[in-house]
Structures are given as C-alpha cells and as structure tokens.
Amino acid sequence: MEQVLAATTVATGTQVLSPGAVTVENGRILAVSDVVPDGAPVRDGYLVPGFVDIHTHGGGGASVVGADQESVATFVRAHRRHGTTTIGASLVSAHPEALLRDVSALAELVEDGLIAGTHLEGPWIAPQMKGAHDPTTLRPPSPDEVDAVLAAARGTVHMVTLAPELEHGMDAVRRIAAAGALPAIGHTDADWETTRAAIDAGGSVATHLFNQMRPIHHRRPGPIPALMADPRMHVELIADGIHLHPAVIAMVRHAVPVDRIVLVTDAMAAAGQADGEYMLGDLAVTVSDGVARLVEGGALAGSTLTMDKAFRLVVQHGGFSVADAVLASAVTPARLMARDDIGAIAVGKSADLVALDPDLRLHRVWHQGEIVTG
Ligand SMILES: [Zn+2]
C-alpha cells in the first residue's frame, strides 16, 4: 500500500525540500517531491535518510565480539531504534583463532543481511596507540594471516583498521584493498611520510581521526594533516562531545570537504543502556555518565553514542548544516560500503528514513518502509 510521508524539511542527500513529500510502497521509495499531495499531513521537523554506521562494536547490552547471532541481532535492534538502518559490525583485536572464528561467523550474518559488513579494528595496530585493545593480542600483519582472515571473511569485511608503520603494514594495505575492503589507517604512530605512503598504497579511511593516533606537532605533523588533506581519504569522527571537543569537530568541518567526513559511533555494548559494568572484548569497562572507560588504566573504551545524538551534536555544535550531517551520516558511509540501494532519499532506494523533531530529536524510524520506533 502506498504511503506518503511529508515534513516541513526533507533533506534527501542531494537536495533540501521545504516542504517535501516522500511516497513509499513495498519498502521502497516511489517518489520524492516538493509538492505535498492533497490531504497528506505535513509534520513539523525533518525527514532524513536512515543512518549508516561503518564502525560500531555493540549496543543494547550486546557485543559483536563472539559473533553470537542473538547478541548481534540485539545490537542491530538497539541501533535501529536510534535511526541506524544499516550497520557494519566491528571486532576488536583478538588472538588468531578467535579472530578467524568471529570473522567467519559474522560472514554468515552479513550473508543473511542482518549486518552490512564486518570491520576489523586490529589486531594489526600500534601497541603505543592501543586504546582499549588487549595488548597481548597485538601483532604485525603477516601476509599469511591477512590472507587467511580475508579468506575466512568470503568478501564480507568492509574495512580493516591497521597501523601502516608495522612490519608488512604497507603490504597489508595493498592486500586489503585488492580484496575489495577499505584499508583504514588508525591506532597508529605513523609519521607524515609513512601515512602518505599508506594512502598511496590504497588507504582510504582514517579510523576515528585524532583518537589513538600520533597527535599533530607543528614540526612533526604526524598522520593527522596527511589524512585530512588527501582527497582520497575519508575521516571518521566520533561526535559524542567526549572523544572530540566540538571545536575540533568544527575545525574538521572547515578544513575537510564535507563529503569526506563520516560520522561513526564506535559504540560498545552500553550504547542505549544505563551506566554500569560492561565488557569490550575481554576487557572490563565501567560506564559512568555515559562515558565508557577501561576498569584497568582508565582509557576511553569506545562510546555509548548513537547516531541520532551524533547527528544532533554536529549540527548544533560542530558547524554542520542538516544537509552536511546527512552526507556524513548516510550518503558517504553508504558510498564507502558500495551500497547504492541505501543512504539517500531517492526513487528506487530502500525506504530507510528518520523523522526528527525541529530540535533534531529523533521522532520515528522506518526500515524498509516499516516503522521501527516512534
Ligand atoms: Zn572502534
């Protein structure tokens, strides 16, 4: 049955309609117009594409690590309630057997359509930039292991975060790119020159820019200026107001073309949940006032962010327009995942939609035309 959704502002990903109307049928978008059909109620607020998150570890009390089908389903539902209609599942650094087991179990969940892809964050990362990763699991990317993991994934890994300065690092970047996944530079102590070489080798995403990478020094620039400047790179931002000060988010918005910025949650199990005790991989985490830290050492251990909050923060405090935020939360991550059926409000795409109130608070979510919440 045909259904018309109209709002005072519809930001499609390519244009902003005020008002706008979206016609949905059988889970697909049938029409998009700035003429609202007679009798269709126009809701005060925004209609934007469903969010796409390429980097997230958990939510709703459940974690991706272990690749348990029920836990992953809980994680998907938790983020869907906050507007993320397409999600990549992120693993953390693990020992070789556990990594292979999880990658191959998640491959089935990607093939079933529950998740859109698997992101490997580590284990090939720099010990001095380990953040909340278990240091006993970190190692250089041996060509044999990289090939074995990619083979176990059967094409379902969409992104691999690694430190290119490690032994075999550049070779790993090339192997990952050749397998059709995005080599992501992160948890790295690389200098500027090494970072440039990694981009030449195929690096295309910066994993949570600024967090767990060598900081900028005006004579030793390190990775950050290289990652921001290169037109081949996309920079992830964890826009929770904790991992990055809003002033830094606004600086990135001014310095990097907005179609190269990607919002990610990097969320752990506590996203959408109360404060308390959680796990990130095998490490214990305490969440207090929504901030997740390792019990041991106190490093930030992922976020409790959901994409609706990130969207609101970058618009209200980060210098993004609503159209900019649509690019960073849907259009660009969908393009990075090579998905042309999602990521924008356009004829023929999946009816994945988010309605926001005038103050940008989440009102309602549709996934394939069905109401998820609201
Ligand atoms: Zn992460």
PDB file of N, CA, C and O in Angstrom, residues 246-247 249-254 312-320:
ATOM      1  N   PRO A 246      33.786  19.697  20.613  1.00  0.00           N
ATOM      2  CA  PRO A 246      33.032  20.237  19.469  1.00  0.00           C
ATOM      3  C   PRO A 246      33.832  21.241  18.634  1.00  0.00           C
ATOM      4  O   PRO A 246      33.646  21.321  17.407  1.00  0.00           O
ATOM      5  N   ALA A 247      34.757  21.951  19.249  1.00  0.00           N
ATOM      6  CA  ALA A 247      35.577  22.908  18.493  1.00  0.00           C
ATOM      7  C   ALA A 247      36.463  22.183  17.479  1.00  0.00           C
ATOM      8  O   ALA A 247      36.747  22.716  16.392  1.00  0.00           O
ATOM      9  N   ILE A 249      35.639  19.245  16.094  1.00  0.00           N
ATOM     10  CA  ILE A 249      34.700  18.802  15.053  1.00  0.00           C
ATOM     11  C   ILE A 249      34.455  19.959  14.072  1.00  0.00           C
ATOM     12  O   ILE A 249      34.490  19.769  12.845  1.00  0.00           O
ATOM     13  N   ALA A 250      34.244  21.155  14.593  1.00  0.00           N
ATOM     14  CA  ALA A 250      34.004  22.323  13.731  1.00  0.00           C
ATOM     15  C   ALA A 250      35.243  22.631  12.887  1.00  0.00           C
ATOM     16  O   ALA A 250      35.136  23.003  11.713  1.00  0.00           O
ATOM     17  N   MET A 251      36.423  22.442  13.453  1.00  0.00           N
ATOM     18  CA  MET A 251      37.655  22.662  12.690  1.00  0.00           C
ATOM     19  C   MET A 251      37.743  21.686  11.519  1.00  0.00           C
ATOM     20  O   MET A 251      38.078  22.077  10.395  1.00  0.00           O
ATOM     21  N   VAL A 252      37.429  20.437  11.765  1.00  0.00           N
ATOM     22  CA  VAL A 252      37.455  19.425  10.683  1.00  0.00           C
ATOM     23  C   VAL A 252      36.428  19.794   9.615  1.00  0.00           C
ATOM     24  O   VAL A 252      36.710  19.703   8.415  1.00  0.00           O
ATOM     25  N   ARG A 253      35.248  20.235  10.039  1.00  0.00           N
ATOM     26  CA  ARG A 253      34.209  20.617   9.077  1.00  0.00           C
ATOM     27  C   ARG A 253      34.711  21.724   8.140  1.00  0.00           C
ATOM     28  O   ARG A 253      34.391  21.722   6.957  1.00  0.00           O
ATOM     29  N   HIS A 254      35.497  22.643   8.677  1.00  0.00           N
ATOM     30  CA  HIS A 254      36.007  23.734   7.836  1.00  0.00           C
ATOM     31  C   HIS A 254      37.190  23.301   6.983  1.00  0.00           C
ATOM     32  O   HIS A 254      37.390  23.788   5.886  1.00  0.00           O
ATOM     33  N   ARG A 312      22.776  15.230  15.851  1.00  0.00           N
ATOM     34  CA  ARG A 312      22.346  16.459  16.540  1.00  0.00           C
ATOM     35  C   ARG A 312      23.568  17.274  16.981  1.00  0.00           C
ATOM     36  O   ARG A 312      23.603  18.496  16.832  1.00  0.00           O
ATOM     37  N   LEU A 313      24.584  16.606  17.501  1.00  0.00           N
ATOM     38  CA  LEU A 313      25.744  17.334  18.023  1.00  0.00           C
ATOM     39  C   LEU A 313      26.485  18.079  16.913  1.00  0.00           C
ATOM     40  O   LEU A 313      26.869  19.238  17.092  1.00  0.00           O
ATOM     41  N   VAL A 314      26.690  17.433  15.763  1.00  0.00           N
ATOM     42  CA  VAL A 314      27.469  18.113  14.720  1.00  0.00           C
ATOM     43  C   VAL A 314      26.710  19.305  14.145  1.00  0.00           C
ATOM     44  O   VAL A 314      27.317  20.294  13.735  1.00  0.00           O
ATOM     45  N   VAL A 315      25.363  19.237  14.148  1.00  0.00           N
ATOM     46  CA  VAL A 315      24.581  20.376  13.655  1.00  0.00           C
ATOM     47  C   VAL A 315      24.540  21.482  14.708  1.00  0.00           C
ATOM     48  O   VAL A 315      24.744  22.659  14.407  1.00  0.00           O
ATOM     49  N   GLN A 316      24.320  21.107  15.946  1.00  0.00           N
ATOM     50  CA  GLN A 316      24.142  22.130  16.981  1.00  0.00           C
ATOM     51  C   GLN A 316      25.461  22.716  17.480  1.00  0.00           C
ATOM     52  O   GLN A 316      25.494  23.860  17.928  1.00  0.00           O
ATOM     53  N   HIS A 317      26.544  21.936  17.393  1.00  0.00           N
ATOM     54  CA  HIS A 317      27.816  22.417  17.974  1.00  0.00           C
ATOM     55  C   HIS A 317      29.026  22.265  17.064  1.00  0.00           C
ATOM     56  O   HIS A 317      30.117  22.676  17.435  1.00  0.00           O
ATOM     57  N   GLY A 318      28.869  21.648  15.894  1.00  0.00           N
ATOM     58  CA  GLY A 318      30.044  21.326  15.073  1.00  0.00           C
ATOM     59  C   GLY A 318      30.097  22.046  13.740  1.00  0.00           C
ATOM     60  O   GLY A 318      30.961  21.737  12.908  1.00  0.00           O
ATOM     61  N   GLY A 319      29.191  22.999  13.512  1.00  0.00           N
ATOM     62  CA  GLY A 319      29.258  23.783  12.282  1.00  0.00           C
ATOM     63  C   GLY A 319      28.703  23.075  11.051  1.00  0.00           C
ATOM     64  O   GLY A 319      28.894  23.535   9.927  1.00  0.00           O
ATOM     65  N   PHE A 320      27.998  21.946  11.230  1.00  0.00           N
ATOM     66  CA  PHE A 320      27.379  21.241  10.109  1.00  0.00           C
ATOM     67  C   PHE A 320      25.972  21.791   9.872  1.00  0.00           C
ATOM     68  O   PHE A 320      25.243  22.061  10.835  1.00  0.00           O
TER      69      PHE A 320
END
